[in-house]
mmCIF file of C-alpha atoms and ligand atoms in Angstrom:
data_model
loop_
_atom_site.group_PDB
_atom_site.id
_atom_site.type_symbol
_atom_site.label_atom_id
_atom_site.label_comp_id
_atom_site.label_asym_id
_atom_site.label_seq_id
_atom_site.Cartn_x
_atom_site.Cartn_y
_atom_site.Cartn_z
ATOM 1 C CA UNK A 1 101.346 117.515 119.087
ATOM 2 C CA UNK A 2 104.756 116.083 120.438
ATOM 3 C CA UNK A 3 104.518 113.503 123.355
ATOM 4 C CA UNK A 4 107.547 113.723 125.085
ATOM 5 C CA UNK A 5 108.692 110.711 127.036
ATOM 6 C CA UNK A 6 109.786 109.929 130.437
ATOM 7 C CA UNK A 7 113.097 108.177 130.985
ATOM 8 C CA UNK A 8 111.080 105.118 132.296
ATOM 9 C CA UNK A 9 108.896 104.940 128.877
ATOM 10 C CA UNK A 10 112.007 105.295 127.210
ATOM 11 C CA UNK A 11 113.192 101.982 128.530
ATOM 12 C CA UNK A 12 109.786 100.649 128.036
ATOM 13 C CA UNK A 13 110.022 101.591 124.487
ATOM 14 C CA UNK A 14 113.751 100.273 124.097
ATOM 15 C CA UNK A 15 112.086 96.873 124.895
ATOM 16 C CA UNK A 16 109.462 97.203 122.191
ATOM 17 C CA UNK A 17 112.430 98.280 119.695
ATOM 18 C CA UNK A 18 114.424 95.382 120.855
ATOM 19 C CA UNK A 19 111.342 92.924 119.878
ATOM 20 C CA UNK A 20 111.800 94.205 116.359
ATOM 21 C CA UNK A 21 115.564 94.279 116.328
ATOM 22 C CA UNK A 22 115.607 90.456 117.255
ATOM 23 C CA UNK A 23 112.882 89.361 114.480
ATOM 24 C CA UNK A 24 115.046 91.031 112.026
ATOM 25 C CA UNK A 25 117.723 89.403 113.158
ATOM 26 C CA UNK A 26 115.738 86.045 112.942
ATOM 27 C CA UNK A 27 114.965 86.912 109.687
ATOM 28 C CA UNK A 28 118.677 87.705 108.641
ATOM 29 C CA UNK A 29 119.426 83.867 108.817
ATOM 30 C CA UNK A 30 116.318 82.967 106.708
ATOM 31 C CA UNK A 31 116.913 85.765 103.723
ATOM 32 C CA UNK A 32 118.246 83.732 100.717
ATOM 33 C CA UNK A 33 117.352 83.083 96.910
ATOM 34 C CA UNK A 34 114.294 80.820 96.640
ATOM 35 C CA UNK A 35 112.756 82.168 100.203
ATOM 36 C CA UNK A 36 109.115 84.055 99.648
ATOM 37 C CA UNK A 37 108.321 86.872 101.740
ATOM 38 C CA UNK A 38 105.012 85.530 102.683
ATOM 39 C CA UNK A 39 107.029 82.629 104.834
ATOM 40 C CA UNK A 40 109.184 85.395 106.320
ATOM 41 C CA UNK A 41 106.199 87.255 107.405
ATOM 42 C CA UNK A 42 104.577 84.197 109.070
ATOM 43 C CA UNK A 43 108.015 83.645 110.733
ATOM 44 C CA UNK A 44 107.962 86.850 112.050
ATOM 45 C CA UNK A 45 104.549 87.012 113.707
ATOM 46 C CA UNK A 46 105.483 83.654 115.274
ATOM 47 C CA UNK A 47 108.275 85.140 116.361
ATOM 48 C CA UNK A 48 106.877 88.361 118.058
ATOM 49 C CA UNK A 49 104.286 86.795 119.703
ATOM 50 C CA UNK A 50 106.691 84.447 121.321
ATOM 51 C CA UNK A 51 108.085 87.474 122.670
ATOM 52 C CA UNK A 52 104.841 88.469 124.355
ATOM 53 C CA UNK A 53 104.358 91.406 122.025
ATOM 54 C CA UNK A 54 101.833 92.031 119.547
ATOM 55 C CA UNK A 55 102.796 92.617 115.674
ATOM 56 C CA UNK A 56 102.491 96.164 115.061
ATOM 57 C CA UNK A 57 101.515 96.501 111.865
ATOM 58 C CA UNK A 58 99.384 93.864 111.417
ATOM 59 C CA UNK A 59 95.446 95.288 111.195
ATOM 60 C CA UNK A 60 96.977 98.938 111.504
ATOM 61 C CA UNK A 61 95.636 100.633 108.342
ATOM 62 C CA UNK A 62 94.055 97.476 107.283
ATOM 63 C CA UNK A 63 97.695 96.264 106.931
ATOM 64 C CA UNK A 64 97.391 92.598 106.013
ATOM 65 C CA UNK A 65 101.034 91.359 107.322
ATOM 66 C CA UNK A 66 103.567 91.697 110.368
ATOM 67 C CA UNK A 67 106.200 92.828 108.018
ATOM 68 C CA UNK A 68 106.376 94.987 104.711
ATOM 69 C CA UNK A 69 108.933 93.995 102.629
ATOM 70 C CA UNK A 70 110.080 96.053 99.538
ATOM 71 C CA UNK A 71 112.320 94.316 96.900
ATOM 72 C CA UNK A 72 114.561 96.182 94.650
ATOM 73 C CA UNK A 73 112.873 99.085 92.876
ATOM 74 C CA UNK A 74 110.075 99.016 95.811
ATOM 75 C CA UNK A 75 110.837 101.695 97.932
ATOM 76 C CA UNK A 76 108.860 100.746 101.128
ATOM 77 C CA UNK A 77 105.335 99.272 101.751
ATOM 78 C CA UNK A 78 105.769 96.173 99.711
ATOM 79 C CA UNK A 79 103.473 93.478 100.775
ATOM 80 C CA UNK A 80 104.475 89.923 101.409
ATOM 81 C CA UNK A 81 104.048 87.587 98.386
ATOM 82 C CA UNK A 82 104.587 84.011 97.216
ATOM 83 C CA UNK A 83 107.044 85.082 94.947
ATOM 84 C CA UNK A 84 110.606 83.792 95.960
ATOM 85 C CA UNK A 85 113.380 86.028 96.374
ATOM 86 C CA UNK A 86 116.215 85.765 93.797
ATOM 87 C CA UNK A 87 119.842 85.848 93.557
ATOM 88 C CA UNK A 88 120.795 89.524 93.373
ATOM 89 C CA UNK A 89 117.563 91.189 94.955
ATOM 90 C CA UNK A 90 117.504 93.474 97.864
ATOM 91 C CA UNK A 91 114.792 93.564 100.249
ATOM 92 C CA UNK A 92 114.189 96.286 102.823
ATOM 93 C CA UNK A 93 112.133 94.313 105.743
ATOM 94 C CA UNK A 94 110.170 96.904 107.829
ATOM 95 C CA UNK A 95 108.430 95.844 111.114
ATOM 96 C CA UNK A 96 106.656 96.675 114.053
ATOM 97 C CA UNK A 97 105.932 95.415 117.388
ATOM 98 C CA UNK A 98 103.803 96.600 120.726
ATOM 99 C CA UNK A 99 105.254 95.824 123.908
ATOM 100 C CA UNK A 100 103.867 97.602 127.005
ATOM 101 C CA UNK A 101 101.658 99.529 125.152
ATOM 102 C CA UNK A 102 104.694 101.383 123.019
ATOM 103 C CA UNK A 103 105.392 100.772 119.366
ATOM 104 C CA UNK A 104 108.733 99.650 117.925
ATOM 105 C CA UNK A 105 109.413 100.365 114.163
ATOM 106 C CA UNK A 106 112.676 99.501 112.320
ATOM 107 C CA UNK A 107 113.787 98.282 109.178
ATOM 108 C CA UNK A 108 116.879 96.788 107.636
ATOM 109 C CA UNK A 109 117.531 96.418 103.721
ATOM 110 C CA UNK A 110 119.179 92.801 103.265
ATOM 111 C CA UNK A 111 121.006 91.157 100.224
ATOM 112 C CA UNK A 112 119.543 88.192 98.475
ATOM 113 C CA UNK A 113 122.820 86.135 97.692
ATOM 114 C CA UNK A 114 125.142 87.822 95.324
ATOM 115 C CA UNK A 115 124.206 91.428 94.914
ATOM 116 C CA UNK A 116 125.840 94.056 92.625
ATOM 117 C CA UNK A 117 128.373 96.080 94.068
ATOM 118 C CA UNK A 118 126.824 99.480 92.917
ATOM 119 C CA UNK A 119 123.769 98.159 94.857
ATOM 120 C CA UNK A 120 125.689 97.296 97.959
ATOM 121 C CA UNK A 121 127.189 100.377 97.928
ATOM 122 C CA UNK A 122 123.687 102.274 97.539
ATOM 123 C CA UNK A 123 122.768 100.069 101.024
ATOM 124 C CA UNK A 124 125.885 100.854 102.804
ATOM 125 C CA UNK A 125 125.699 104.497 101.998
ATOM 126 C CA UNK A 126 122.050 104.560 103.080
ATOM 127 C CA UNK A 127 122.731 102.956 106.519
ATOM 128 C CA UNK A 128 125.616 105.722 106.846
ATOM 129 C CA UNK A 129 123.211 108.578 106.048
ATOM 130 C CA UNK A 130 120.857 107.312 108.968
ATOM 131 C CA UNK A 131 123.225 107.579 111.341
ATOM 132 C CA UNK A 132 124.714 110.807 110.029
ATOM 133 C CA UNK A 133 121.087 112.150 110.442
ATOM 134 C CA UNK A 134 121.051 110.794 114.008
ATOM 135 C CA UNK A 135 123.906 112.532 114.788
ATOM 136 C CA UNK A 136 121.935 115.687 114.412
ATOM 137 C CA UNK A 137 119.765 114.891 117.180
ATOM 138 C CA UNK A 138 120.480 117.538 120.020
ATOM 139 C CA UNK A 139 118.528 119.406 122.513
ATOM 140 C CA UNK A 140 117.440 122.705 120.905
ATOM 141 C CA UNK A 141 118.034 121.670 117.381
ATOM 142 C CA UNK A 142 115.390 121.375 114.772
ATOM 143 C CA UNK A 143 113.793 118.349 112.903
ATOM 144 C CA UNK A 144 115.010 119.883 109.682
ATOM 145 C CA UNK A 145 118.526 119.287 110.823
ATOM 146 C CA UNK A 146 118.113 115.618 110.669
ATOM 147 C CA UNK A 147 116.893 115.917 107.074
ATOM 148 C CA UNK A 148 119.261 118.211 105.723
ATOM 149 C CA UNK A 149 122.208 116.147 106.575
ATOM 150 C CA UNK A 150 120.729 113.199 105.138
ATOM 151 C CA UNK A 151 119.796 114.856 102.244
ATOM 152 C CA UNK A 152 123.070 116.761 101.781
ATOM 153 C CA UNK A 153 124.889 113.055 102.119
ATOM 154 C CA UNK A 154 122.775 111.214 99.520
ATOM 155 C CA UNK A 155 122.592 113.998 96.924
ATOM 156 C CA UNK A 156 126.388 114.787 97.088
ATOM 157 C CA UNK A 157 126.462 110.892 96.416
ATOM 158 C CA UNK A 158 124.155 111.295 93.517
ATOM 159 C CA UNK A 159 120.706 109.470 94.904
ATOM 160 C CA UNK A 160 117.454 110.505 95.148
ATOM 161 C CA UNK A 161 115.983 111.160 98.629
ATOM 162 C CA UNK A 162 112.078 110.245 98.450
ATOM 163 C CA UNK A 163 110.032 113.195 99.489
ATOM 164 C CA UNK A 164 106.801 111.438 99.928
ATOM 165 C CA UNK A 165 107.271 109.305 102.652
ATOM 166 C CA UNK A 166 109.184 110.264 106.154
ATOM 167 C CA UNK A 167 110.249 109.476 109.461
ATOM 168 C CA UNK A 168 108.122 110.210 112.395
ATOM 169 C CA UNK A 169 107.428 110.425 116.057
ATOM 170 C CA UNK A 170 106.876 106.978 117.888
ATOM 171 C CA UNK A 171 105.268 106.064 121.009
ATOM 172 C CA UNK A 172 101.891 104.584 122.061
ATOM 173 C CA UNK A 173 100.828 105.359 118.291
ATOM 174 C CA UNK A 174 103.075 104.082 115.594
ATOM 175 C CA UNK A 175 102.701 107.542 113.748
ATOM 176 C CA UNK A 176 102.880 110.753 116.527
ATOM 177 C CA UNK A 177 104.026 114.160 115.488
ATOM 178 C CA UNK A 178 106.462 115.460 114.399
ATOM 179 C CA UNK A 179 107.019 113.984 110.709
ATOM 180 C CA UNK A 180 110.777 113.545 109.934
ATOM 181 C CA UNK A 181 111.352 114.335 106.381
ATOM 182 C CA UNK A 182 114.750 112.881 105.018
ATOM 183 C CA UNK A 183 115.385 116.407 103.494
ATOM 184 C CA UNK A 184 114.881 119.793 104.610
ATOM 185 C CA UNK A 185 116.831 122.880 105.858
ATOM 186 C CA UNK A 186 118.954 123.157 108.917
ATOM 187 C CA UNK A 187 117.382 125.014 111.819
ATOM 188 C CA UNK A 188 113.754 124.526 110.393
ATOM 189 C CA UNK A 189 111.034 122.379 111.749
ATOM 190 C CA UNK A 190 109.777 121.077 114.922
ATOM 191 C CA UNK A 191 111.920 121.902 117.756
ATOM 192 C CA UNK A 192 114.100 118.622 119.279
ATOM 193 C CA UNK A 193 113.941 118.370 123.356
ATOM 194 C CA UNK A 194 114.578 115.681 125.655
ATOM 195 C CA UNK A 195 111.820 112.945 125.547
ATOM 196 C CA UNK A 196 111.290 113.226 122.011
ATOM 197 C CA UNK A 197 111.455 109.899 120.285
ATOM 198 C CA UNK A 198 111.551 109.686 116.500
ATOM 199 C CA UNK A 199 111.826 106.912 113.872
ATOM 200 C CA UNK A 200 114.549 107.756 111.697
ATOM 201 C CA UNK A 201 114.366 106.304 108.295
ATOM 202 C CA UNK A 202 116.095 107.737 105.117
ATOM 203 C CA UNK A 203 114.388 106.069 101.859
ATOM 204 C CA UNK A 204 117.182 106.657 99.103
ATOM 205 C CA UNK A 205 116.905 105.668 95.392
ATOM 206 C CA UNK A 206 119.719 105.054 93.182
ATOM 207 C CA UNK A 207 118.200 107.257 90.664
ATOM 208 C CA UNK A 208 115.280 109.654 90.597
ATOM 209 C CA UNK A 209 113.780 110.541 93.876
ATOM 210 C CA UNK A 210 110.340 110.495 92.342
ATOM 211 C CA UNK A 211 108.173 107.794 93.318
ATOM 212 C CA UNK A 212 104.767 105.930 92.393
ATOM 213 C CA UNK A 213 102.402 103.592 93.961
ATOM 214 C CA UNK A 214 101.432 100.120 92.647
ATOM 215 C CA UNK A 215 97.629 99.577 92.299
ATOM 216 C CA UNK A 216 97.517 97.116 95.413
ATOM 217 C CA UNK A 217 96.960 100.502 97.231
ATOM 218 C CA UNK A 218 100.284 99.844 99.340
ATOM 219 C CA UNK A 219 103.727 99.247 97.455
ATOM 220 C CA UNK A 220 105.604 102.225 96.577
ATOM 221 C CA UNK A 221 108.284 102.143 93.769
ATOM 222 C CA UNK A 222 110.967 104.276 92.378
ATOM 223 C CA UNK A 223 109.648 105.954 89.354
ATOM 224 C CA UNK A 224 112.469 104.801 87.136
ATOM 225 C CA UNK A 225 112.785 101.573 88.841
ATOM 226 C CA UNK A 226 116.048 101.946 89.840
ATOM 227 C CA UNK A 227 116.488 100.160 93.393
ATOM 228 C CA UNK A 228 116.004 101.741 96.595
ATOM 229 C CA UNK A 229 117.121 101.340 99.693
ATOM 230 C CA UNK A 230 115.629 101.834 103.413
ATOM 231 C CA UNK A 231 117.003 101.668 107.196
ATOM 232 C CA UNK A 232 115.486 102.819 110.089
ATOM 233 C CA UNK A 233 116.030 103.130 113.702
ATOM 234 C CA UNK A 234 113.895 104.403 116.560
ATOM 235 C CA UNK A 235 115.729 107.050 118.853
ATOM 236 C CA UNK A 236 115.175 108.941 121.824
ATOM 237 C CA UNK A 237 117.056 112.328 122.835
ATOM 238 C CA UNK A 238 118.005 111.855 126.274
ATOM 239 C CA UNK A 239 120.446 114.270 128.163
ATOM 240 C CA UNK A 240 120.696 116.530 125.081
ATOM 241 C CA UNK A 241 122.091 113.446 123.041
ATOM 242 C CA UNK A 242 120.546 110.664 120.757
ATOM 243 C CA UNK A 243 119.858 107.217 122.419
ATOM 244 C CA UNK A 244 119.068 104.740 119.810
ATOM 245 C CA UNK A 245 116.420 102.154 120.987
ATOM 246 C CA UNK A 246 116.817 99.833 118.493
ATOM 247 C CA UNK A 247 120.121 97.854 117.331
ATOM 248 C CA UNK A 248 121.014 96.455 114.066
ATOM 249 C CA UNK A 249 123.514 94.052 116.190
ATOM 250 C CA UNK A 250 121.209 90.953 115.827
ATOM 251 C CA UNK A 251 121.342 91.125 112.009
ATOM 252 C CA UNK A 252 124.977 92.062 111.775
ATOM 253 C CA UNK A 253 126.131 89.341 113.687
ATOM 254 C CA UNK A 254 124.346 86.947 111.560
ATOM 255 C CA UNK A 255 125.773 88.378 108.524
ATOM 256 C CA UNK A 256 129.115 88.577 109.946
ATOM 257 C CA UNK A 257 129.718 92.192 109.447
ATOM 258 C CA UNK A 258 131.054 94.948 111.839
ATOM 259 C CA UNK A 259 128.132 96.379 114.450
ATOM 260 C CA UNK A 260 126.833 99.629 113.585
ATOM 261 C CA UNK A 261 124.953 100.721 116.359
ATOM 262 C CA UNK A 262 126.499 102.506 119.179
ATOM 263 C CA UNK A 263 126.213 100.742 122.738
ATOM 264 C CA UNK A 264 123.296 101.620 124.877
ATOM 265 C CA UNK A 265 123.499 103.838 127.352
ATOM 266 C CA UNK A 266 122.012 103.199 131.001
ATOM 267 C CA UNK A 267 119.609 105.930 131.276
ATOM 268 C CA UNK A 268 118.017 104.951 134.396
ATOM 269 C CA UNK A 269 119.638 105.646 137.536
HETATM 270 MG MG1 LIG B 1 109.042 101.178 109.720
HETATM 271 MG MG1 LIG B 2 108.754 104.161 110.354
#
């Protein structure tokens, strides 16, 4: 069952999303060769609690951490470790927070030191597919419109679109209906109505779309061990068009790159 949100609830969800956005921005200045992801995890937990919010992942489904850190061929759900990040790695940091009883959930894939051009391109393009998918969120549209768009662009560029893991509805639970695959057919799937809030999160592999799971019971890796990128935003449908509740501004300002997230709209009178 899809829980549509009121404009007041969507504004509260924006606050939850922004806790995560600021946390990713804080981490952006810490991610460099030699830093281990367990240290980043501890920093993220402290930073979230300082914002009078709760870590959203910690303890959920027995998750032992505040952030999930997926390095190189790891697609998603990598658990933080003491292994130092190395020059040339990429690391997707996925983070959740609870504020006002609502979840924020979003992710950014960071470069560690000097990263190969082809891997940077995978990351840049995956971020662009996220926005292309979001642009398909329209009143009366279907969930399949989002996935079809992401899949078309990713496969045109020769990449693999992960099938086993998907985006999702977001609200008082981290995973609400509907599921939001990053593949699919236009015009198919659940209807998009004003008040729906989705976590849209393309997971795009440099090679095959196939994945497997490590025996830690968490980490998903690409089957051919080629790199994988992951970007995630929280998006509400308001007045028939998408309103992105999270923002990459904090991250992109630290990285010194152009801001990608559209300006927020004032949705309450
Ligand atoms: Mg996430
Ligand atoms: Mg998610």
